[in-house]
């Protein structure tokens, strides 16, 4: 794993020590001796993680962190405060400023490197999500991402082997979250997968159960893979923490638990999950927009071009039939010329609705372009395709199309051409060409009819 890490400290010996440790793990290291220099570096250079001292002249580490988190360009850079301060109030202040962790000098090497690698992995994932969302915005496929994550209470699953600590932790978290408490780790796996949780807290106090097994299971399931995990461990149990971070646990807390630190760390994880969920939703929407016709909601030609070959190859390999139908609205230009393009768009939307009503769930319906639509029908012979096409033709013809906002009902018809794959195999281009030739014959011979391509 490689990443660019910025070390910020006003004492050169501290900088050199951290730099040597990081270089030994093959990280790319940048250094800054004060807060202003650190902010300038982050503005002009990609930084993957910041190790930040607190006690510095000019800007202290708390203010540097607050400025980084307030800037959209640097807000998602993980920050680990490395300092001689060791009071719970200092740790809570750092977490509230936006720090991802707070390590007290002298720093345990193994714990530091595990934390750095864990946060770098998280940063890589977040960067990918941000990049995809930015790409979508750049090509105007969606609006800018709403950065308001909401202040509503979170939803936390607490897995704790002792009823007394369950009660204390749930009471501490009550101001910020609804907490579900469970004592059975195996039942908790199913609960986490079925529930809409934003954080799972695992208290490592079980008598005869390894808490890391629960963490591993949650990371291996698709539905809980990206769910934040916060481990509560015994003070000094560094090996457990290191292994937990390697497994993908996102944060940890040492007993005795400071309620303010518990709240601060939980809020950080909940907000990060909401942000990443929004980014993933943005990516899913981007994919849908890329393959969907915006006017009709059907798949577009891009999707057809990419998916049709897979359907044909599958049908050929299995020796199964597959047919294609191209439907074209008759005299559609006259609708636009007489009633305007808004009326034409209304006809296209209603035509698409009727296409949906005529096809099966396994069929692929696409807007091919303009007033042309394509149906790809797996496991459908030419005779069956002709019946489907005739049913669609009648659905189109029998009921007039109402134009919203106008007291107008239009009689619309369609011409349809069908073709089936050849027994010896076929290409999408050849199959569509035969269906298009059949469509041309339907138009030439009077419109409002179905014509099958010659076998």
Coordinates of C-alpha atoms in Angstrom, one line a residue:
X1 CA 0.0 0.0 0.0
X2 CA 1.3 3.4 -0.9
X3 CA 0.1 6.9 0.0
X4 CA 1.2 10.5 0.5
X5 CA 1.3 11.4 4.2
X6 CA 1.9 14.9 5.6
X7 CA 3.7 15.1 8.9
X8 CA 3.1 18.4 10.7
X9 CA 5.2 19.3 13.8
X10 CA 7.3 22.3 14.8
X11 CA 10.0 20.1 16.4
X12 CA 12.4 18.7 13.7
X13 CA 13.4 15.7 15.7
X14 CA 9.7 14.5 15.9
X15 CA 9.3 15.1 12.2
X16 CA 12.4 13.1 11.4
X17 CA 11.3 10.2 13.6
X18 CA 7.8 9.9 12.1
X19 CA 9.3 10.4 8.6
X20 CA 11.7 7.5 9.1
X21 CA 9.0 5.2 10.3
X22 CA 6.7 6.0 7.3
X23 CA 9.5 5.8 4.7
X24 CA 10.3 2.3 6.1
X25 CA 6.8 1.3 5.1
X26 CA 7.2 2.8 1.6
X27 CA 4.9 5.8 2.1
X28 CA 5.6 9.0 0.3
X29 CA 6.2 11.6 3.1
X30 CA 5.7 15.4 3.0
X31 CA 6.6 17.6 6.0
X32 CA 5.5 20.9 7.4
X33 CA 6.7 22.8 10.5
X34 CA 3.6 24.8 11.2
X35 CA -0.1 25.0 10.5
X36 CA 0.0 27.6 7.8
X37 CA 2.5 25.6 5.8
X38 CA 0.4 22.4 6.2
X39 CA -2.8 24.2 4.9
X40 CA -0.8 25.5 1.9
X41 CA 0.5 22.0 1.1
X42 CA -3.0 20.5 1.2
X43 CA -4.3 23.2 -1.1
X44 CA -1.7 22.6 -3.9
X45 CA -0.9 18.9 -3.4
X46 CA -2.9 15.6 -3.1
X47 CA -2.5 14.4 0.5
X48 CA -3.9 11.0 1.7
X49 CA -3.4 11.4 5.4
X50 CA -2.1 14.0 7.9
X51 CA -0.2 13.3 11.1
X52 CA -0.8 16.5 13.0
X53 CA 0.9 17.9 16.2
X54 CA -1.3 20.1 18.4
X55 CA 1.1 22.4 20.3
X56 CA 2.5 24.6 17.5
X57 CA 3.2 28.4 17.2
X58 CA 0.7 30.4 15.2
X59 CA -2.1 28.0 14.4
X60 CA -2.4 25.1 16.8
X61 CA -3.5 21.6 15.6
X62 CA -7.1 22.0 16.6
X63 CA -7.5 25.1 14.4
X64 CA -5.6 23.5 11.5
X65 CA -8.0 20.5 11.7
X66 CA -11.1 22.7 11.8
X67 CA -9.9 24.6 8.8
X68 CA -9.2 21.4 6.9
X69 CA -12.6 20.0 7.6
X70 CA -14.3 23.2 6.7
X71 CA -12.8 23.2 3.2
X72 CA -14.6 20.9 0.8
X73 CA -11.3 20.2 -1.0
X74 CA -9.7 18.9 2.1
X75 CA -12.6 17.8 4.3
X76 CA -12.2 14.1 3.5
X77 CA -8.5 13.8 4.3
X78 CA -8.1 11.7 7.4
X79 CA -6.3 13.5 10.3
X80 CA -4.5 11.8 13.1
X81 CA -3.4 14.0 16.0
X82 CA -0.1 12.9 17.4
X83 CA 0.7 14.9 20.6
X84 CA 2.0 14.8 24.1
X85 CA -1.4 15.9 25.4
X86 CA -3.1 13.0 27.1
X87 CA -6.2 14.4 28.9
X88 CA -9.6 13.1 27.9
X89 CA -10.8 16.6 27.3
X90 CA -8.0 17.2 24.7
X91 CA -8.9 14.0 22.9
X92 CA -12.5 14.9 22.8
X93 CA -11.7 18.4 21.5
X94 CA -9.6 16.9 18.8
X95 CA -12.3 14.5 17.7
X96 CA -14.9 17.3 17.7
X97 CA -12.5 19.3 15.5
X98 CA -12.7 16.5 12.9
X99 CA -9.7 14.4 13.8
X100 CA -10.0 10.7 13.0
X101 CA -7.8 9.6 15.8
X102 CA -5.8 10.9 18.7
X103 CA -2.5 9.2 19.5
X104 CA -0.4 10.2 22.6
X105 CA 3.4 10.4 22.4
X106 CA 5.4 8.3 22.6
X107 CA 3.5 6.5 19.9
X108 CA 3.4 2.7 19.7
X109 CA 4.9 1.9 16.2
X110 CA 2.7 -1.1 15.5
X111 CA -0.5 0.8 16.5
X112 CA 0.5 3.9 14.5
X113 CA 1.2 1.9 11.3
X114 CA -2.0 -0.1 11.6
X115 CA -4.0 3.1 12.1
X116 CA -2.3 4.8 9.1
X117 CA -3.0 1.8 6.8
X118 CA -6.6 1.5 7.9
X119 CA -7.3 5.2 7.3
X120 CA -5.5 5.2 3.9
X121 CA -7.7 2.3 2.8
X122 CA -10.7 4.3 3.9
X123 CA -9.4 7.4 2.0
X124 CA -8.9 5.4 -1.2
X125 CA -12.5 4.2 -1.1
X126 CA -13.8 7.7 -0.4
X127 CA -11.7 9.2 -3.1
X128 CA -13.1 6.7 -5.6
X129 CA -16.7 7.6 -4.7
X130 CA -16.0 11.4 -4.8
X131 CA -14.3 10.9 -8.3
X132 CA -17.3 9.1 -9.7
X133 CA -19.7 11.7 -8.3
X134 CA -17.6 14.5 -9.7
X135 CA -17.5 12.8 -13.1
X136 CA -21.2 12.6 -13.2
X137 CA -21.6 16.3 -12.4
X138 CA -18.9 17.2 -15.0
X139 CA -21.0 15.7 -17.8
X140 CA -24.2 17.2 -16.4
X141 CA -25.7 13.8 -15.6
X142 CA -26.8 14.9 -12.1
X143 CA -27.0 17.9 -9.8
X144 CA -24.3 18.7 -7.3
X145 CA -24.3 16.5 -4.2
X146 CA -26.2 17.8 -1.2
X147 CA -23.7 18.1 1.6
X148 CA -26.3 18.5 4.4
X149 CA -26.1 15.2 6.3
X150 CA -28.8 16.0 8.7
X151 CA -28.9 16.1 12.5
X152 CA -31.4 13.4 13.1
X153 CA -30.4 10.7 15.7
X154 CA -28.3 7.9 14.4
X155 CA -29.1 4.2 14.5
X156 CA -26.5 2.1 16.4
X157 CA -26.3 -1.6 17.1
X158 CA -24.4 -2.3 20.4
X159 CA -23.0 -5.8 20.8
X160 CA -21.9 -6.2 24.4
X161 CA -21.6 -9.3 26.6
X162 CA -22.6 -7.6 29.8
X163 CA -26.0 -6.1 30.6
X164 CA -24.4 -3.5 33.0
X165 CA -22.1 -2.0 30.3
X166 CA -24.9 -2.2 27.7
X167 CA -26.9 0.1 29.9
X168 CA -24.1 2.6 30.5
X169 CA -23.1 2.8 26.9
X170 CA -26.7 3.1 25.7
X171 CA -27.4 5.8 28.2
X172 CA -24.3 7.8 27.1
X173 CA -25.3 7.6 23.4
X174 CA -29.0 8.5 24.0
X175 CA -28.5 12.2 23.1
X176 CA -27.3 11.3 19.6
X177 CA -28.7 7.9 18.6
X178 CA -31.2 5.1 19.0
X179 CA -29.3 2.1 20.4
X180 CA -30.2 -1.5 19.9
X181 CA -28.4 -3.7 22.5
X182 CA -27.6 -7.4 21.9
X183 CA -25.6 -9.9 23.9
X184 CA -25.4 -12.8 21.3
X185 CA -22.7 -12.0 18.7
X186 CA -24.1 -14.5 16.1
X187 CA -27.6 -13.1 16.3
X188 CA -26.0 -9.7 16.0
X189 CA -24.6 -10.6 12.6
X190 CA -28.2 -11.2 11.2
X191 CA -29.5 -8.2 13.1
X192 CA -26.9 -5.9 11.5
X193 CA -27.6 -7.3 8.0
X194 CA -31.3 -6.9 8.3
X195 CA -31.4 -3.5 10.2
X196 CA -30.7 0.0 8.9
X197 CA -27.8 0.7 11.2
X198 CA -25.2 3.5 10.8
X199 CA -22.7 2.1 13.3
X200 CA -22.0 -1.2 15.1
X201 CA -20.2 -1.0 18.4
X202 CA -18.5 -4.2 19.5
X203 CA -17.4 -4.3 23.2
X204 CA -14.6 -6.9 23.5
X205 CA -15.8 -8.2 26.9
X206 CA -17.2 -11.7 26.0
X207 CA -16.2 -14.6 28.2
X208 CA -15.9 -17.3 25.5
X209 CA -16.1 -15.5 22.2
X210 CA -13.5 -13.8 20.0
X211 CA -15.0 -10.3 19.2
X212 CA -12.8 -10.1 16.1
X213 CA -14.7 -13.0 14.6
X214 CA -17.9 -10.9 14.7
X215 CA -16.0 -8.0 13.1
X216 CA -14.7 -10.3 10.4
X217 CA -18.1 -11.7 9.6
X218 CA -19.6 -8.2 9.3
X219 CA -16.8 -7.3 6.9
X220 CA -17.4 -10.4 4.8
X221 CA -21.1 -9.9 4.3
X222 CA -22.2 -7.8 1.3
X223 CA -24.9 -5.9 3.3
X224 CA -22.6 -5.0 6.1
X225 CA -19.3 -4.6 4.3
X226 CA -19.3 -0.8 4.5
X227 CA -20.9 -0.5 7.9
X228 CA -18.7 1.4 10.4
X229 CA -17.4 -0.7 13.2
X230 CA -16.2 0.7 16.5
X231 CA -14.3 -1.7 18.8
X232 CA -14.1 -1.1 22.6
X233 CA -11.0 -2.8 24.0
X234 CA -9.2 -3.1 27.3
X235 CA -6.5 -0.5 28.0
X236 CA -3.1 -1.8 26.9
X237 CA -4.6 -4.5 24.6
X238 CA -2.7 -3.1 21.6
X239 CA -2.5 -6.5 19.7
X240 CA -6.3 -6.7 19.6
X241 CA -6.5 -3.2 18.3
X242 CA -3.9 -3.8 15.6
X243 CA -5.6 -7.0 14.4
X244 CA -9.0 -5.2 14.5
X245 CA -7.7 -2.4 12.3
X246 CA -6.2 -4.9 9.8
X247 CA -9.6 -6.6 9.6
X248 CA -11.3 -3.4 8.7
X249 CA -12.6 -2.0 12.0
X250 CA -13.0 1.7 11.4
X251 CA -12.4 3.0 15.0
X252 CA -11.6 1.9 18.5
X253 CA -12.0 3.1 22.1
X254 CA -10.1 2.0 25.2
X255 CA -11.7 1.3 28.5
X256 CA -12.5 3.0 30.9
X257 CA -14.9 4.7 28.5
X258 CA -15.1 8.5 28.5
X259 CA -18.7 9.3 27.5
X260 CA -17.8 12.4 25.6
X261 CA -15.1 10.6 23.6
X262 CA -17.7 7.8 22.9
X263 CA -20.1 10.4 21.5
X264 CA -17.5 12.2 19.5
X265 CA -16.2 9.0 17.8
X266 CA -19.7 7.7 17.2
X267 CA -20.8 10.9 15.6
X268 CA -17.8 10.9 13.3
X269 CA -18.6 7.4 12.1
X270 CA -22.3 8.1 11.6
X271 CA -21.6 11.3 9.6
X272 CA -19.0 9.5 7.5
X273 CA -21.4 6.7 6.7
X274 CA -24.1 9.1 5.7
X275 CA -21.7 10.9 3.4
X276 CA -20.5 7.7 1.8
X277 CA -24.0 6.4 1.5
X278 CA -24.9 9.6 -0.4
X279 CA -21.9 9.2 -2.7
X280 CA -22.8 5.6 -3.4
X281 CA -26.4 6.6 -4.2
X282 CA -24.9 9.2 -6.5
X283 CA -22.9 6.6 -8.3
X284 CA -25.9 4.3 -8.6
X285 CA -27.9 7.1 -10.0
X286 CA -25.1 7.9 -12.4
X287 CA -25.2 4.4 -13.7
X288 CA -28.9 4.4 -14.1
X289 CA -28.8 7.7 -16.0
X290 CA -26.1 6.4 -18.3
X291 CA -28.2 3.5 -19.5
X292 CA -31.7 5.1 -19.3
X293 CA -33.6 7.2 -21.7
X294 CA -34.5 10.4 -19.8
X295 CA -37.8 10.9 -21.6
X296 CA -39.4 7.5 -21.5
X297 CA -37.6 5.7 -18.6
X298 CA -36.8 2.8 -20.9
X299 CA -33.2 1.6 -21.5
X300 CA -31.4 3.6 -24.1
X301 CA -29.4 2.6 -27.1
X302 CA -26.1 2.6 -25.2
X303 CA -27.5 -0.1 -23.0
X304 CA -28.9 -2.1 -25.9
X305 CA -25.5 -1.9 -27.7
X306 CA -23.7 -3.3 -24.7
X307 CA -26.3 -5.9 -23.5
X308 CA -27.7 -7.3 -26.7
X309 CA -24.6 -9.2 -27.7
X310 CA -24.6 -10.9 -24.3
X311 CA -28.2 -12.0 -24.8
X312 CA -27.5 -13.4 -28.3
X313 CA -24.3 -15.2 -27.2
X314 CA -26.1 -16.8 -24.3
X315 CA -29.0 -17.9 -26.5
X316 CA -26.7 -19.3 -29.1
X317 CA -24.6 -21.2 -26.5
X318 CA -27.8 -22.8 -25.0
X319 CA -29.4 -23.5 -28.4
X320 CA -32.4 -21.3 -27.4
X321 CA -34.4 -18.9 -29.7
X322 CA -34.2 -15.1 -29.4
X323 CA -36.2 -12.6 -31.4
X324 CA -36.1 -8.8 -31.9
X325 CA -38.9 -6.4 -32.7
X326 CA -38.4 -2.8 -33.9
X327 CA -41.5 -0.6 -33.5
X328 CA -41.8 2.7 -35.2
X329 CA -44.6 5.2 -34.5
X330 CA -46.4 6.0 -37.8
X331 CA -46.4 9.6 -39.0
X332 CA -44.9 10.9 -35.8
X333 CA -43.5 14.0 -37.5
X334 CA -47.0 15.1 -38.2
X335 CA -47.7 15.0 -34.4
X336 CA -44.8 17.3 -33.7
X337 CA -45.6 19.6 -36.7
X338 CA -49.3 19.9 -35.7
X339 CA -49.3 20.0 -31.9
X340 CA -45.7 20.8 -31.0
X341 CA -42.8 18.9 -29.4
X342 CA -44.4 18.8 -26.0
X343 CA -47.3 16.8 -27.5
X344 CA -44.7 14.6 -29.3
X345 CA -42.9 13.9 -26.0
X346 CA -46.2 13.0 -24.4
X347 CA -46.9 10.5 -27.1
X348 CA -43.5 9.0 -26.7
X349 CA -43.9 8.6 -23.0
X350 CA -47.3 6.9 -23.4
X351 CA -46.0 4.7 -26.2
X352 CA -43.2 3.5 -23.8
X353 CA -45.9 2.8 -21.1
X354 CA -47.8 0.6 -23.5
X355 CA -44.6 -1.2 -24.6
X356 CA -44.0 -2.0 -20.9
X357 CA -47.5 -3.4 -20.6
X358 CA -47.0 -5.8 -23.6
X359 CA -43.6 -7.4 -22.7
X360 CA -42.5 -9.8 -20.0
X361 CA -40.0 -9.1 -17.3
X362 CA -37.3 -11.0 -19.0
X363 CA -37.6 -9.0 -22.2
X364 CA -35.5 -5.9 -22.9
X365 CA -37.3 -2.8 -24.0
X366 CA -35.3 0.2 -25.3
X367 CA -35.8 3.5 -27.0
X368 CA -33.7 3.1 -30.0
X369 CA -33.8 6.7 -31.1
X370 CA -36.4 9.3 -32.1
X371 CA -39.7 7.4 -32.4
X372 CA -38.2 3.9 -32.8
X373 CA -38.3 1.3 -30.0
X374 CA -36.6 -2.1 -29.8
X375 CA -37.7 -5.2 -27.9
X376 CA -35.3 -8.0 -27.4
X377 CA -37.2 -11.2 -26.4
X378 CA -35.1 -14.1 -25.1
X379 CA -36.5 -17.7 -25.4
X380 CA -38.9 -16.4 -28.0
X381 CA -39.4 -18.0 -31.5
X382 CA -40.3 -16.0 -34.5
X383 CA -44.0 -17.2 -34.2
X384 CA -44.2 -16.1 -30.6
X385 CA -42.5 -12.8 -31.4
X386 CA -45.1 -12.1 -34.1
X387 CA -47.8 -12.7 -31.5
X388 CA -46.2 -10.3 -29.0
X389 CA -45.7 -7.7 -31.8
X390 CA -49.3 -8.0 -32.9
X391 CA -50.5 -7.6 -29.3
X392 CA -48.4 -4.5 -29.0
X393 CA -49.8 -3.1 -32.3
X394 CA -53.3 -3.6 -31.1
X395 CA -52.6 -2.0 -27.7
X396 CA -51.2 1.1 -29.5
X397 CA -54.1 1.3 -32.0
X398 CA -57.1 0.6 -29.9
X399 CA -57.0 3.5 -27.4
X400 CA -56.3 7.1 -28.4
X401 CA -53.4 8.9 -26.8
X402 CA -54.4 11.7 -24.5
X403 CA -52.2 14.9 -24.6
X404 CA -51.9 16.4 -21.1
X405 CA -52.8 20.1 -21.0
X406 CA -54.8 19.9 -24.2
X407 CA -58.2 18.7 -25.0
X408 CA -56.7 16.4 -27.6
X409 CA -56.9 12.7 -28.2
X410 CA -54.7 11.3 -31.0
X411 CA -55.2 8.0 -32.8
X412 CA -51.7 6.6 -33.0
X413 CA -50.5 3.5 -34.8
X414 CA -47.2 1.7 -35.2
X415 CA -45.4 -0.4 -37.7
X416 CA -43.3 -3.3 -36.4
X417 CA -40.6 -5.5 -37.9
X418 CA -39.4 -8.7 -36.3
X419 CA -36.4 -11.0 -36.8
X420 CA -35.0 -14.1 -35.0
X421 CA -31.4 -15.3 -34.5
X422 CA -30.0 -17.7 -37.0
X423 CA -29.3 -21.3 -35.8
X424 CA -25.7 -21.0 -36.7
X425 CA -25.3 -17.8 -34.7
X426 CA -25.8 -14.2 -35.3
X427 CA -24.5 -10.7 -34.6
X428 CA -26.5 -7.8 -33.1
X429 CA -25.9 -5.7 -36.2
X430 CA -27.2 -8.4 -38.6
X431 CA -30.2 -9.2 -36.4
X432 CA -31.2 -5.6 -36.1
X433 CA -30.6 -5.1 -39.8
X434 CA -33.1 -7.9 -40.7
X435 CA -35.6 -6.5 -38.2
X436 CA -35.2 -3.0 -39.7
X437 CA -35.7 -4.3 -43.2
X438 CA -38.9 -6.0 -42.1
X439 CA -40.0 -2.7 -40.5
X440 CA -39.3 -0.9 -43.8
X441 CA -41.5 -3.4 -45.5
X442 CA -44.3 -2.8 -43.0
X443 CA -44.1 0.9 -43.7
X444 CA -44.0 0.4 -47.4
X445 CA -46.9 -1.9 -47.5
X446 CA -49.3 0.4 -45.6
X447 CA -48.2 0.9 -42.0
X448 CA -49.9 -0.3 -38.8
X449 CA -48.9 -3.9 -39.3
X450 CA -46.3 -6.5 -38.3
X451 CA -43.9 -7.9 -40.8
X452 CA -41.5 -10.8 -40.1
X453 CA -38.0 -11.0 -41.7
X454 CA -37.4 -13.9 -44.0
X455 CA -35.7 -16.8 -42.3

